[in-house]
Amino acid sequence: MKPKHIFSVAALALAGVAALYFARGNSSETVSMTPITETSIVQITLPATLSENAALGKTIYDAKCATCHAPNAVGQDGIAPPLVHGIYEPNHHGDESFQRAAAMGVKAHHWRFGDMPPVEGLTRADVAMIIAYIRELQRANGIE
């Protein structure tokens, strides 16, 4: 076979593999990286989809948490830490830690951002939805 034909066959095979890969529609695949801004602390991979609870949690997070912790929980330099970070993995900061932080605030202990004040207007159910969102972001980034 001539080199030109080998290249054509290889290109067709590669195109076929790519078509199969993208056609399977695996919802656990990730779709994009968060943009890095001047204040972002980390860049994360976003999950392709969110569960119903996590989608609701994202809406609440965006309204109550993103001002400090930034959209998609990437943190803001000099303001608040990223929540998609190994420090906040479930075995170190369990769900109740998030509940308590939202309800009562928390003294600075891992980062130098100062103390976190309580977040007004959140119920335990609201925080549970926010936790679902954060945990799905964490899993998409290998934090489990």
PDB file of C-alpha atoms in Angstrom:
ATOM      1  CA  MET A   1       0.000   0.000   0.000  1.00  0.00           C
ATOM      2  CA  LYS A   2       1.244   3.484  -0.841  1.00  0.00           C
ATOM      3  CA  PRO A   3       1.954   5.911   2.028  1.00  0.00           C
ATOM      4  CA  LYS A   4      -0.833   8.181   0.760  1.00  0.00           C
ATOM      5  CA  HIS A   5      -3.349   5.327   1.077  1.00  0.00           C
ATOM      6  CA  ILE A   6      -2.093   4.339   4.542  1.00  0.00           C
ATOM      7  CA  PHE A   7      -2.671   7.903   5.710  1.00  0.00           C
ATOM      8  CA  SER A   8      -6.208   7.898   4.271  1.00  0.00           C
ATOM      9  CA  VAL A   9      -7.087   4.593   5.968  1.00  0.00           C
ATOM     10  CA  ALA A  10      -5.655   5.801   9.275  1.00  0.00           C
ATOM     11  CA  ALA A  11      -7.603   9.063   9.036  1.00  0.00           C
ATOM     12  CA  LEU A  12     -10.857   7.194   8.326  1.00  0.00           C
ATOM     13  CA  ALA A  13     -10.250   4.836  11.241  1.00  0.00           C
ATOM     14  CA  LEU A  14      -9.549   7.740  13.572  1.00  0.00           C
ATOM     15  CA  ALA A  15     -12.708   9.532  12.414  1.00  0.00           C
ATOM     16  CA  GLY A  16     -14.733   6.370  13.078  1.00  0.00           C
ATOM     17  CA  VAL A  17     -13.350   6.004  16.594  1.00  0.00           C
ATOM     18  CA  ALA A  18     -14.073   9.679  17.307  1.00  0.00           C
ATOM     19  CA  ALA A  19     -17.627   9.335  16.015  1.00  0.00           C
ATOM     20  CA  LEU A  20     -18.266   6.331  18.262  1.00  0.00           C
ATOM     21  CA  TYR A  21     -16.750   8.093  21.250  1.00  0.00           C
ATOM     22  CA  PHE A  22     -18.891  11.208  20.891  1.00  0.00           C
ATOM     23  CA  ALA A  23     -22.049   9.336  19.873  1.00  0.00           C
ATOM     24  CA  ARG A  24     -22.230   7.245  23.022  1.00  0.00           C
ATOM     25  CA  GLY A  25     -23.348  10.270  25.076  1.00  0.00           C
ATOM     26  CA  ASN A  26     -21.839   9.273  28.416  1.00  0.00           C
ATOM     27  CA  SER A  27     -23.246  11.759  30.938  1.00  0.00           C
ATOM     28  CA  SER A  28     -20.229  11.367  33.224  1.00  0.00           C
ATOM     29  CA  GLU A  29     -17.992  13.005  30.648  1.00  0.00           C
ATOM     30  CA  THR A  30     -16.950  16.549  31.358  1.00  0.00           C
ATOM     31  CA  VAL A  31     -17.504  19.321  28.910  1.00  0.00           C
ATOM     32  CA  SER A  32     -15.478  22.390  29.707  1.00  0.00           C
ATOM     33  CA  MET A  33     -13.003  24.094  31.949  1.00  0.00           C
ATOM     34  CA  THR A  34     -13.878  27.140  33.964  1.00  0.00           C
ATOM     35  CA  PRO A  35     -12.274  30.282  32.650  1.00  0.00           C
ATOM     36  CA  ILE A  36      -9.417  31.612  34.687  1.00  0.00           C
ATOM     37  CA  THR A  37      -9.930  35.189  35.781  1.00  0.00           C
ATOM     38  CA  GLU A  38      -7.595  37.492  37.648  1.00  0.00           C
ATOM     39  CA  THR A  39      -9.122  36.381  40.947  1.00  0.00           C
ATOM     40  CA  SER A  40      -9.790  32.645  40.287  1.00  0.00           C
ATOM     41  CA  ILE A  41      -7.784  30.372  42.532  1.00  0.00           C
ATOM     42  CA  VAL A  42      -8.332  27.095  40.652  1.00  0.00           C
ATOM     43  CA  GLN A  43      -9.487  26.008  37.230  1.00  0.00           C
ATOM     44  CA  ILE A  44     -11.935  23.127  37.219  1.00  0.00           C
ATOM     45  CA  THR A  45     -13.631  20.783  34.815  1.00  0.00           C
ATOM     46  CA  LEU A  46     -17.403  21.132  34.786  1.00  0.00           C
ATOM     47  CA  PRO A  47     -19.596  18.008  34.685  1.00  0.00           C
ATOM     48  CA  ALA A  48     -21.552  17.490  31.472  1.00  0.00           C
ATOM     49  CA  THR A  49     -24.798  17.319  33.444  1.00  0.00           C
ATOM     50  CA  LEU A  50     -25.979  17.923  36.975  1.00  0.00           C
ATOM     51  CA  SER A  51     -28.507  15.921  38.943  1.00  0.00           C
ATOM     52  CA  GLU A  52     -31.796  17.631  39.730  1.00  0.00           C
ATOM     53  CA  ASN A  53     -30.672  18.398  43.298  1.00  0.00           C
ATOM     54  CA  ALA A  54     -27.309  19.728  42.152  1.00  0.00           C
ATOM     55  CA  ALA A  55     -28.944  21.919  39.493  1.00  0.00           C
ATOM     56  CA  LEU A  56     -31.175  23.414  42.183  1.00  0.00           C
ATOM     57  CA  GLY A  57     -28.113  23.750  44.415  1.00  0.00           C
ATOM     58  CA  LYS A  58     -26.275  25.630  41.673  1.00  0.00           C
ATOM     59  CA  THR A  59     -29.109  28.153  41.480  1.00  0.00           C
ATOM     60  CA  ILE A  60     -28.996  28.698  45.250  1.00  0.00           C
ATOM     61  CA  TYR A  61     -25.170  28.723  45.244  1.00  0.00           C
ATOM     62  CA  ASP A  62     -25.124  31.361  42.499  1.00  0.00           C
ATOM     63  CA  ALA A  63     -27.480  33.549  44.558  1.00  0.00           C
ATOM     64  CA  LYS A  64     -25.888  33.094  47.994  1.00  0.00           C
ATOM     65  CA  CYS A  65     -22.287  31.854  47.652  1.00  0.00           C
ATOM     66  CA  ALA A  66     -20.813  32.868  44.295  1.00  0.00           C
ATOM     67  CA  THR A  67     -20.212  36.478  45.328  1.00  0.00           C
ATOM     68  CA  CYS A  68     -17.410  35.276  47.605  1.00  0.00           C
ATOM     69  CA  HIS A  69     -16.512  31.750  46.451  1.00  0.00           C
ATOM     70  CA  ALA A  70     -16.900  32.673  42.736  1.00  0.00           C
ATOM     71  CA  PRO A  71     -19.010  30.938  40.095  1.00  0.00           C
ATOM     72  CA  ASN A  72     -18.450  27.176  40.038  1.00  0.00           C
ATOM     73  CA  ALA A  73     -16.779  27.339  43.470  1.00  0.00           C
ATOM     74  CA  VAL A  74     -13.311  28.178  42.100  1.00  0.00           C
ATOM     75  CA  GLY A  75     -12.585  30.689  44.865  1.00  0.00           C
ATOM     76  CA  GLN A  76     -11.362  34.248  44.563  1.00  0.00           C
ATOM     77  CA  ASP A  77      -7.880  35.388  45.436  1.00  0.00           C
ATOM     78  CA  GLY A  78      -7.994  37.491  48.565  1.00  0.00           C
ATOM     79  CA  ILE A  79     -11.729  36.902  49.115  1.00  0.00           C
ATOM     80  CA  ALA A  80     -12.704  33.239  49.651  1.00  0.00           C
ATOM     81  CA  PRO A  81     -11.279  29.767  49.032  1.00  0.00           C
ATOM     82  CA  PRO A  82     -12.238  27.363  46.271  1.00  0.00           C
ATOM     83  CA  LEU A  83     -14.680  24.683  47.408  1.00  0.00           C
ATOM     84  CA  VAL A  84     -13.545  22.394  44.587  1.00  0.00           C
ATOM     85  CA  HIS A  85     -10.347  21.573  46.426  1.00  0.00           C
ATOM     86  CA  GLY A  86      -8.985  18.550  48.276  1.00  0.00           C
ATOM     87  CA  ILE A  87      -9.357  20.339  51.610  1.00  0.00           C
ATOM     88  CA  TYR A  88     -13.136  20.154  51.180  1.00  0.00           C
ATOM     89  CA  GLU A  89     -13.315  16.494  50.177  1.00  0.00           C
ATOM     90  CA  PRO A  90     -16.073  14.595  52.010  1.00  0.00           C
ATOM     91  CA  ASN A  91     -13.790  12.760  54.446  1.00  0.00           C
ATOM     92  CA  HIS A  92     -12.183  15.985  55.642  1.00  0.00           C
ATOM     93  CA  HIS A  93     -15.102  18.422  55.475  1.00  0.00           C
ATOM     94  CA  GLY A  94     -18.276  16.376  55.618  1.00  0.00           C
ATOM     95  CA  ASP A  95     -21.662  17.712  54.658  1.00  0.00           C
ATOM     96  CA  GLU A  96     -22.381  18.846  58.217  1.00  0.00           C
ATOM     97  CA  SER A  97     -19.306  21.108  58.054  1.00  0.00           C
ATOM     98  CA  PHE A  98     -20.930  22.971  55.173  1.00  0.00           C
ATOM     99  CA  GLN A  99     -24.234  23.110  57.068  1.00  0.00           C
ATOM    100  CA  ARG A 100     -22.545  24.580  60.139  1.00  0.00           C
ATOM    101  CA  ALA A 101     -20.478  27.061  58.125  1.00  0.00           C
ATOM    102  CA  ALA A 102     -23.573  28.410  56.386  1.00  0.00           C
ATOM    103  CA  ALA A 103     -25.610  28.590  59.609  1.00  0.00           C
ATOM    104  CA  MET A 104     -22.993  29.835  62.067  1.00  0.00           C
ATOM    105  CA  GLY A 105     -20.050  31.011  60.022  1.00  0.00           C
ATOM    106  CA  VAL A 106     -16.597  29.545  60.514  1.00  0.00           C
ATOM    107  CA  LYS A 107     -13.262  30.735  61.869  1.00  0.00           C
ATOM    108  CA  ALA A 108     -10.443  30.743  59.317  1.00  0.00           C
ATOM    109  CA  HIS A 109      -8.361  27.613  59.733  1.00  0.00           C
ATOM    110  CA  HIS A 110      -7.034  26.376  56.355  1.00  0.00           C
ATOM    111  CA  TRP A 111      -6.783  29.590  54.385  1.00  0.00           C
ATOM    112  CA  ARG A 112      -5.883  33.217  55.058  1.00  0.00           C
ATOM    113  CA  PHE A 113      -9.141  34.787  53.945  1.00  0.00           C
ATOM    114  CA  GLY A 114     -10.441  35.654  57.381  1.00  0.00           C
ATOM    115  CA  ASP A 115     -13.513  34.273  59.066  1.00  0.00           C
ATOM    116  CA  MET A 116     -16.605  33.345  57.056  1.00  0.00           C
ATOM    117  CA  PRO A 117     -19.779  34.993  58.335  1.00  0.00           C
ATOM    118  CA  PRO A 118     -23.061  33.064  58.535  1.00  0.00           C
ATOM    119  CA  VAL A 119     -25.110  33.137  55.351  1.00  0.00           C
ATOM    120  CA  GLU A 120     -28.541  34.575  56.019  1.00  0.00           C
ATOM    121  CA  GLY A 121     -31.697  33.240  54.425  1.00  0.00           C
ATOM    122  CA  LEU A 122     -30.611  29.625  53.858  1.00  0.00           C
ATOM    123  CA  THR A 123     -32.462  26.613  55.225  1.00  0.00           C
ATOM    124  CA  ARG A 124     -30.812  23.264  55.895  1.00  0.00           C
ATOM    125  CA  ALA A 125     -32.577  21.991  52.761  1.00  0.00           C
ATOM    126  CA  ASP A 126     -31.086  24.846  50.711  1.00  0.00           C
ATOM    127  CA  VAL A 127     -27.615  24.026  51.995  1.00  0.00           C
ATOM    128  CA  ALA A 128     -28.175  20.325  51.229  1.00  0.00           C
ATOM    129  CA  MET A 129     -28.833  21.267  47.585  1.00  0.00           C
ATOM    130  CA  ILE A 130     -25.719  23.476  47.534  1.00  0.00           C
ATOM    131  CA  ILE A 131     -23.718  20.554  48.942  1.00  0.00           C
ATOM    132  CA  ALA A 132     -25.072  18.293  46.173  1.00  0.00           C
ATOM    133  CA  TYR A 133     -23.812  20.826  43.625  1.00  0.00           C
ATOM    134  CA  ILE A 134     -20.388  21.181  45.241  1.00  0.00           C
ATOM    135  CA  ARG A 135     -19.973  17.403  45.583  1.00  0.00           C
ATOM    136  CA  GLU A 136     -20.782  16.892  41.889  1.00  0.00           C
ATOM    137  CA  LEU A 137     -18.226  19.558  40.951  1.00  0.00           C
ATOM    138  CA  GLN A 138     -15.713  17.835  43.220  1.00  0.00           C
ATOM    139  CA  ARG A 139     -16.358  14.377  41.701  1.00  0.00           C
ATOM    140  CA  ALA A 140     -15.921  15.804  38.195  1.00  0.00           C
ATOM    141  CA  ASN A 141     -12.480  16.915  39.381  1.00  0.00           C
ATOM    142  CA  GLY A 142     -11.388  13.707  41.085  1.00  0.00           C
ATOM    143  CA  ILE A 143     -12.221  14.804  44.630  1.00  0.00           C
ATOM    144  CA  GLU A 144     -14.237  12.093  46.352  1.00  0.00           C
TER     145      GLU A 144
END
